[in-house]
PDB file of C-alpha atoms and ligand atoms in Angstrom:
ATOM      1  CA  UNK A   1    -110.199 104.822 -90.696  1.00  0.00           C
ATOM      2  CA  UNK A   2    -106.041 105.432 -89.880  1.00  0.00           C
ATOM      3  CA  UNK A   3    -103.665 108.376 -91.661  1.00  0.00           C
ATOM      4  CA  UNK A   4     -99.455 108.642 -90.820  1.00  0.00           C
ATOM      5  CA  UNK A   5    -100.303 111.621 -88.443  1.00  0.00           C
ATOM      6  CA  UNK A   6    -103.166 108.864 -86.788  1.00  0.00           C
ATOM      7  CA  UNK A   7    -100.347 106.205 -86.027  1.00  0.00           C
ATOM      8  CA  UNK A   8     -97.749 108.240 -85.035  1.00  0.00           C
ATOM      9  CA  UNK A   9    -100.023 110.019 -82.514  1.00  0.00           C
ATOM     10  CA  UNK A  10    -102.266 107.052 -81.231  1.00  0.00           C
ATOM     11  CA  UNK A  11     -98.467 104.982 -81.173  1.00  0.00           C
ATOM     12  CA  UNK A  12     -97.247 107.330 -78.426  1.00  0.00           C
ATOM     13  CA  UNK A  13    -100.521 108.167 -76.850  1.00  0.00           C
ATOM     14  CA  UNK A  14    -100.568 104.232 -76.028  1.00  0.00           C
ATOM     15  CA  UNK A  15     -96.926 104.915 -73.761  1.00  0.00           C
ATOM     16  CA  UNK A  16     -98.322 108.869 -72.434  1.00  0.00           C
ATOM     17  CA  UNK A  17     -94.882 109.751 -74.031  1.00  0.00           C
ATOM     18  CA  UNK A  18     -94.304 113.463 -76.307  1.00  0.00           C
ATOM     19  CA  UNK A  19     -93.453 112.235 -79.905  1.00  0.00           C
ATOM     20  CA  UNK A  20     -89.547 111.350 -79.903  1.00  0.00           C
ATOM     21  CA  UNK A  21     -87.659 112.554 -82.890  1.00  0.00           C
ATOM     22  CA  UNK A  22     -88.708 109.577 -84.527  1.00  0.00           C
ATOM     23  CA  UNK A  23     -92.686 110.133 -84.389  1.00  0.00           C
ATOM     24  CA  UNK A  24     -91.184 113.781 -85.691  1.00  0.00           C
ATOM     25  CA  UNK A  25     -88.865 111.808 -88.167  1.00  0.00           C
ATOM     26  CA  UNK A  26     -92.447 110.368 -89.937  1.00  0.00           C
ATOM     27  CA  UNK A  27     -94.440 113.333 -89.614  1.00  0.00           C
ATOM     28  CA  UNK A  28     -91.453 115.038 -91.381  1.00  0.00           C
ATOM     29  CA  UNK A  29     -91.473 112.843 -94.206  1.00  0.00           C
ATOM     30  CA  UNK A  30     -95.201 113.156 -94.997  1.00  0.00           C
ATOM     31  CA  UNK A  31     -94.974 116.266 -94.430  1.00  0.00           C
ATOM     32  CA  UNK A  32     -92.768 116.616 -97.146  1.00  0.00           C
ATOM     33  CA  UNK A  33     -94.088 115.023 -99.986  1.00  0.00           C
ATOM     34  CA  UNK A  34     -98.203 115.911 -99.153  1.00  0.00           C
ATOM     35  CA  UNK A  35     -97.860 119.034-101.585  1.00  0.00           C
ATOM     36  CA  UNK A  36     -96.759 115.749-104.276  1.00  0.00           C
ATOM     37  CA  UNK A  37     -99.021 113.160-103.587  1.00  0.00           C
ATOM     38  CA  UNK A  38    -102.484 116.536-103.147  1.00  0.00           C
ATOM     39  CA  UNK A  39    -101.482 116.930-106.115  1.00  0.00           C
ATOM     40  CA  UNK A  40    -102.147 113.051-108.055  1.00  0.00           C
ATOM     41  CA  UNK A  41    -104.727 113.228-106.005  1.00  0.00           C
ATOM     42  CA  UNK A  42    -105.750 116.165-107.935  1.00  0.00           C
ATOM     43  CA  UNK A  43    -104.440 114.728-111.387  1.00  0.00           C
ATOM     44  CA  UNK A  44    -105.623 110.655-110.716  1.00  0.00           C
ATOM     45  CA  UNK A  45    -109.489 113.034-110.308  1.00  0.00           C
ATOM     46  CA  UNK A  46    -109.743 114.607-113.699  1.00  0.00           C
ATOM     47  CA  UNK A  47    -108.394 111.742-115.004  1.00  0.00           C
ATOM     48  CA  UNK A  48    -109.949 109.098-112.751  1.00  0.00           C
ATOM     49  CA  UNK A  49    -113.049 107.892-116.112  1.00  0.00           C
ATOM     50  CA  UNK A  50    -109.736 107.425-119.113  1.00  0.00           C
ATOM     51  CA  UNK A  51    -107.691 105.635-116.687  1.00  0.00           C
ATOM     52  CA  UNK A  52    -110.333 103.455-115.916  1.00  0.00           C
ATOM     53  CA  UNK A  53    -110.910 102.996-119.317  1.00  0.00           C
ATOM     54  CA  UNK A  54    -107.034 102.679-120.628  1.00  0.00           C
ATOM     55  CA  UNK A  55    -106.177  99.882-117.825  1.00  0.00           C
ATOM     56  CA  UNK A  56    -109.129  98.445-118.657  1.00  0.00           C
ATOM     57  CA  UNK A  57    -108.491  98.071-122.265  1.00  0.00           C
ATOM     58  CA  UNK A  58    -104.470  96.989-121.464  1.00  0.00           C
ATOM     59  CA  UNK A  59    -105.418  94.341-119.153  1.00  0.00           C
ATOM     60  CA  UNK A  60    -108.920  93.032-119.898  1.00  0.00           C
ATOM     61  CA  UNK A  61    -110.427  93.470-122.688  1.00  0.00           C
ATOM     62  CA  UNK A  62    -110.277  91.513-125.972  1.00  0.00           C
ATOM     63  CA  UNK A  63    -109.596  88.790-124.059  1.00  0.00           C
ATOM     64  CA  UNK A  64    -111.277  84.876-122.607  1.00  0.00           C
ATOM     65  CA  UNK A  65    -113.184  87.643-119.473  1.00  0.00           C
ATOM     66  CA  UNK A  66    -115.520  89.863-122.077  1.00  0.00           C
ATOM     67  CA  UNK A  67    -115.741  86.096-124.249  1.00  0.00           C
ATOM     68  CA  UNK A  68    -119.026  84.101-124.302  1.00  0.00           C
ATOM     69  CA  UNK A  69    -119.620  82.969-120.970  1.00  0.00           C
ATOM     70  CA  UNK A  70    -116.073  84.601-119.552  1.00  0.00           C
ATOM     71  CA  UNK A  71    -116.423  86.361-115.836  1.00  0.00           C
ATOM     72  CA  UNK A  72    -116.892  90.198-117.595  1.00  0.00           C
ATOM     73  CA  UNK A  73    -120.055  88.761-120.134  1.00  0.00           C
ATOM     74  CA  UNK A  74    -122.991  90.502-120.438  1.00  0.00           C
ATOM     75  CA  UNK A  75    -123.331  94.046-119.380  1.00  0.00           C
ATOM     76  CA  UNK A  76    -124.100  93.906-116.119  1.00  0.00           C
ATOM     77  CA  UNK A  77    -120.761  92.153-115.292  1.00  0.00           C
ATOM     78  CA  UNK A  78    -118.808  93.643-117.223  1.00  0.00           C
ATOM     79  CA  UNK A  79    -120.261  97.010-115.636  1.00  0.00           C
ATOM     80  CA  UNK A  80    -119.696  95.436-112.045  1.00  0.00           C
ATOM     81  CA  UNK A  81    -116.172  94.931-112.962  1.00  0.00           C
ATOM     82  CA  UNK A  82    -115.106  98.666-114.296  1.00  0.00           C
ATOM     83  CA  UNK A  83    -117.734  99.505-111.102  1.00  0.00           C
ATOM     84  CA  UNK A  84    -114.691  97.507-109.529  1.00  0.00           C
ATOM     85  CA  UNK A  85    -111.973  99.344-111.248  1.00  0.00           C
ATOM     86  CA  UNK A  86    -112.986 102.644-109.793  1.00  0.00           C
ATOM     87  CA  UNK A  87    -113.383 101.323-106.150  1.00  0.00           C
ATOM     88  CA  UNK A  88    -109.357  99.894-106.968  1.00  0.00           C
ATOM     89  CA  UNK A  89    -108.773 103.041-108.044  1.00  0.00           C
ATOM     90  CA  UNK A  90    -110.287 105.995-106.008  1.00  0.00           C
ATOM     91  CA  UNK A  91    -109.480 103.691-103.018  1.00  0.00           C
ATOM     92  CA  UNK A  92    -106.048 103.448-104.100  1.00  0.00           C
ATOM     93  CA  UNK A  93    -106.237 107.053-103.954  1.00  0.00           C
ATOM     94  CA  UNK A  94    -107.105 108.088-100.668  1.00  0.00           C
ATOM     95  CA  UNK A  95    -104.886 105.908 -99.045  1.00  0.00           C
ATOM     96  CA  UNK A  96    -102.041 107.290-101.353  1.00  0.00           C
ATOM     97  CA  UNK A  97    -103.885 110.715 -99.562  1.00  0.00           C
ATOM     98  CA  UNK A  98    -103.529 109.465 -95.985  1.00  0.00           C
ATOM     99  CA  UNK A  99    -100.644 108.290 -96.224  1.00  0.00           C
ATOM    100  CA  UNK A 100    -101.660 104.546 -94.927  1.00  0.00           C
ATOM    101  CA  UNK A 101    -102.762 101.621 -96.052  1.00  0.00           C
ATOM    102  CA  UNK A 102    -105.290 100.580 -93.240  1.00  0.00           C
ATOM    103  CA  UNK A 103    -107.877 101.543 -94.781  1.00  0.00           C
ATOM    104  CA  UNK A 104    -107.730  99.508 -97.829  1.00  0.00           C
ATOM    105  CA  UNK A 105    -107.336  96.924 -95.128  1.00  0.00           C
ATOM    106  CA  UNK A 106    -111.815  98.617 -93.524  1.00  0.00           C
ATOM    107  CA  UNK A 107    -113.089  99.448 -97.187  1.00  0.00           C
ATOM    108  CA  UNK A 108    -111.719  97.656-100.302  1.00  0.00           C
ATOM    109  CA  UNK A 109    -110.277  94.300 -98.945  1.00  0.00           C
ATOM    110  CA  UNK A 110    -112.082  92.935 -96.294  1.00  0.00           C
ATOM    111  CA  UNK A 111    -114.069  89.660 -96.738  1.00  0.00           C
ATOM    112  CA  UNK A 112    -113.030  91.014-101.613  1.00  0.00           C
ATOM    113  CA  UNK A 113    -111.007  87.525-101.663  1.00  0.00           C
ATOM    114  CA  UNK A 114    -113.954  85.011-100.240  1.00  0.00           C
ATOM    115  CA  UNK A 115    -116.899  87.384-102.787  1.00  0.00           C
ATOM    116  CA  UNK A 116    -114.728  87.148-105.473  1.00  0.00           C
ATOM    117  CA  UNK A 117    -114.482  83.249-105.012  1.00  0.00           C
ATOM    118  CA  UNK A 118    -117.878  82.794-104.046  1.00  0.00           C
ATOM    119  CA  UNK A 119    -118.783  84.447-107.542  1.00  0.00           C
ATOM    120  CA  UNK A 120    -116.476  83.205-109.826  1.00  0.00           C
ATOM    121  CA  UNK A 121    -114.540  86.536-110.013  1.00  0.00           C
ATOM    122  CA  UNK A 122    -110.475  85.658-111.058  1.00  0.00           C
ATOM    123  CA  UNK A 123    -108.414  86.751-108.596  1.00  0.00           C
ATOM    124  CA  UNK A 124    -105.475  86.648-111.081  1.00  0.00           C
ATOM    125  CA  UNK A 125    -107.442  88.130-113.443  1.00  0.00           C
ATOM    126  CA  UNK A 126    -108.564  90.843-111.507  1.00  0.00           C
ATOM    127  CA  UNK A 127    -104.578  91.772-109.893  1.00  0.00           C
ATOM    128  CA  UNK A 128    -103.393  91.995-113.764  1.00  0.00           C
ATOM    129  CA  UNK A 129    -106.748  96.151-113.392  1.00  0.00           C
ATOM    130  CA  UNK A 130    -104.677  96.579-110.834  1.00  0.00           C
ATOM    131  CA  UNK A 131    -101.318  96.726-112.219  1.00  0.00           C
ATOM    132  CA  UNK A 132    -102.521  98.143-115.191  1.00  0.00           C
ATOM    133  CA  UNK A 133    -104.343 100.988-113.595  1.00  0.00           C
ATOM    134  CA  UNK A 134    -101.507 101.087-111.704  1.00  0.00           C
ATOM    135  CA  UNK A 135     -99.219 101.758-115.204  1.00  0.00           C
ATOM    136  CA  UNK A 136    -101.874 103.928-116.321  1.00  0.00           C
ATOM    137  CA  UNK A 137    -101.936 105.871-113.401  1.00  0.00           C
ATOM    138  CA  UNK A 138     -97.972 106.557-112.802  1.00  0.00           C
ATOM    139  CA  UNK A 139     -97.882 107.945-116.726  1.00  0.00           C
ATOM    140  CA  UNK A 140    -100.737 110.522-115.791  1.00  0.00           C
ATOM    141  CA  UNK A 141     -99.452 111.216-112.182  1.00  0.00           C
ATOM    142  CA  UNK A 142     -95.404 111.024-113.479  1.00  0.00           C
ATOM    143  CA  UNK A 143     -92.141 108.566-111.365  1.00  0.00           C
ATOM    144  CA  UNK A 144     -92.602 109.795-108.125  1.00  0.00           C
ATOM    145  CA  UNK A 145     -96.196 110.431-107.287  1.00  0.00           C
ATOM    146  CA  UNK A 146     -97.277 107.530-109.347  1.00  0.00           C
ATOM    147  CA  UNK A 147     -93.839 104.749-107.095  1.00  0.00           C
ATOM    148  CA  UNK A 148     -96.030 106.745-103.930  1.00  0.00           C
ATOM    149  CA  UNK A 149     -99.195 105.132-106.096  1.00  0.00           C
ATOM    150  CA  UNK A 150     -97.600 102.569-106.313  1.00  0.00           C
ATOM    151  CA  UNK A 151     -97.598 101.442-102.748  1.00  0.00           C
ATOM    152  CA  UNK A 152    -101.409 101.190-102.261  1.00  0.00           C
ATOM    153  CA  UNK A 153    -102.356  99.442-105.352  1.00  0.00           C
ATOM    154  CA  UNK A 154     -99.613  96.656-104.804  1.00  0.00           C
ATOM    155  CA  UNK A 155    -100.864  97.047-101.411  1.00  0.00           C
ATOM    156  CA  UNK A 156    -103.922  96.125-103.006  1.00  0.00           C
ATOM    157  CA  UNK A 157    -103.542  93.046-105.153  1.00  0.00           C
ATOM    158  CA  UNK A 158    -101.557  91.008-101.965  1.00  0.00           C
ATOM    159  CA  UNK A 159    -103.992  91.101-100.104  1.00  0.00           C
ATOM    160  CA  UNK A 160    -106.464  89.214-102.783  1.00  0.00           C
ATOM    161  CA  UNK A 161    -103.911  86.523-103.121  1.00  0.00           C
ATOM    162  CA  UNK A 162    -103.662  85.857 -99.957  1.00  0.00           C
ATOM    163  CA  UNK A 163    -106.636  84.766 -97.356  1.00  0.00           C
ATOM    164  CA  UNK A 164    -107.706  87.014 -95.199  1.00  0.00           C
TER     165      UNK A 164
HETATM  166  C1  CYC B 201    -118.497  91.038-108.223  1.00  0.00           C
HETATM  167  N1  CYC B 201    -117.349  93.061-106.683  1.00  0.00           N
HETATM  168  C2  CYC B 201    -118.883  92.395-106.942  1.00  0.00           C
HETATM  169  C3  CYC B 201    -118.470  92.489-105.991  1.00  0.00           C
HETATM  170  C4  CYC B 201    -118.293  92.794-105.532  1.00  0.00           C
HETATM  171  C5  CYC B 201    -117.470  93.630-105.424  1.00  0.00           C
HETATM  172  C6  CYC B 201    -118.869  93.368-103.283  1.00  0.00           C
HETATM  173  C7  CYC B 201    -120.480  90.981-105.265  1.00  0.00           C
HETATM  174  C8  CYC B 201    -122.027  92.167-104.880  1.00  0.00           C
HETATM  175  C9  CYC B 201    -121.989  92.470-107.245  1.00  0.00           C
HETATM  176  O1  CYC B 201    -121.995  92.526-108.024  1.00  0.00           O
HETATM  177  O2  CYC B 201    -121.717  94.065-106.884  1.00  0.00           O
HETATM  178  C10 CYC B 201    -116.675  94.847-105.027  1.00  0.00           C
HETATM  179  N2  CYC B 201    -117.630  95.820-103.479  1.00  0.00           N
HETATM  180  C11 CYC B 201    -116.963  95.757-103.985  1.00  0.00           C
HETATM  181  C12 CYC B 201    -115.838  96.645-103.811  1.00  0.00           C
HETATM  182  C13 CYC B 201    -116.025  97.202-102.622  1.00  0.00           C
HETATM  183  C14 CYC B 201    -117.411  97.790-102.454  1.00  0.00           C
HETATM  184  C15 CYC B 201    -114.520  96.040-104.291  1.00  0.00           C
HETATM  185  C16 CYC B 201    -115.659  98.028-102.270  1.00  0.00           C
HETATM  186  C17 CYC B 201    -115.250  98.968-102.012  1.00  0.00           C
HETATM  187  O3  CYC B 201    -118.449  97.383-101.614  1.00  0.00           O
HETATM  188  N3  CYC B 201    -114.971  90.503-113.554  1.00  0.00           N
HETATM  189  C18 CYC B 201    -113.509  90.223-113.998  1.00  0.00           C
HETATM  190  C19 CYC B 201    -113.050  91.080-113.778  1.00  0.00           C
HETATM  191  C20 CYC B 201    -112.938  91.891-113.156  1.00  0.00           C
HETATM  192  C21 CYC B 201    -114.864  91.435-112.604  1.00  0.00           C
HETATM  193  C22 CYC B 201    -111.637  90.479-114.048  1.00  0.00           C
HETATM  194  C23 CYC B 201    -112.789  93.165-112.405  1.00  0.00           C
HETATM  195  C24 CYC B 201    -111.632  93.625-112.372  1.00  0.00           C
HETATM  196  O4  CYC B 201    -113.484  89.159-114.662  1.00  0.00           O
HETATM  197  C25 CYC B 201    -115.714  92.121-111.925  1.00  0.00           C
HETATM  198  N4  CYC B 201    -116.871  92.217-109.965  1.00  0.00           N
HETATM  199  C26 CYC B 201    -117.107  91.411-110.604  1.00  0.00           C
HETATM  200  C27 CYC B 201    -116.944  91.149-111.109  1.00  0.00           C
HETATM  201  C28 CYC B 201    -118.729  90.888-110.422  1.00  0.00           C
HETATM  202  C29 CYC B 201    -118.257  91.279-109.218  1.00  0.00           C
HETATM  203  C30 CYC B 201    -117.819  90.733-112.927  1.00  0.00           C
HETATM  204  C31 CYC B 201    -120.277  90.649-110.299  1.00  0.00           C
HETATM  205  C32 CYC B 201    -120.480  88.884-110.959  1.00  0.00           C
HETATM  206  C33 CYC B 201    -121.086  88.431-110.276  1.00  0.00           C
HETATM  207  O5  CYC B 201    -122.798  89.168-110.808  1.00  0.00           O
HETATM  208  O6  CYC B 201    -121.325  86.949-111.027  1.00  0.00           O
END
C-alpha cells in the first residue's frame, strides 16, 4: 500500500535523487490538507451507519433490486450489498487519508468486476450506490472535504466500469 508520501519518496529513491521543488510542492499540498482529511475521516467514522443507510435508501431501496428476483433479494444478498457499501465507504476514507488511490486497486477493485459479473451483481446499480455515498458524505463533511472524498469514490466507480 502506498500513500502520498511514499509515492514521492519511492520515485526519488529510484532515481537516487534528493527531493526537488516539484517533490516539495507535492508534499506541501498533502500536509496542507492533512487536518481537513483527518477531520473528515473522524466525521465519516462517527456517522458511517447513517451515511450507508441514507445512501442505500437514496439509490437502491424500493427498486426492482429489492423485489423478488432482484439482486438484493432476499436477506443474504441484501446483507451482502450493505456490506459492500460499507467496504466502499471505509476504503474510500482510507484512500483519502493516504491521499492515494493505490490501496483501492489492491484491496477493493482487483477482481471485483469479474466477481460481480459472475454473480449477476449489477454494475450500474453499484455505481449508483457509490455515487449516493459520495453525495451523502459531501453533505456530512462539507464541500471541501467532500470533493477530496469524491476523488476516491469516482476512482471506485471508474474502476468498476472498466475491465481491469
Ligand atoms: C457479493 N461482494 C460480493 C462478493 C464479493 C463482494 C467478493 C462475493 C462473495 C460474497 O458474497 O461475499 C465484494 N468483497 C467485496 C469487496 C471486497 C471484498 C468490495 C473488498 C474489501 O472483500 N447487489 C446489488 C447492489 C449491490 C449488490 C447494487 C450493493 C451496492 O444489487 C451487492 N455483492 C452484492 C450482492 C452480493 C455481493 C447482492 C451477493 C451476490 C450473490 O451471492 O448472489
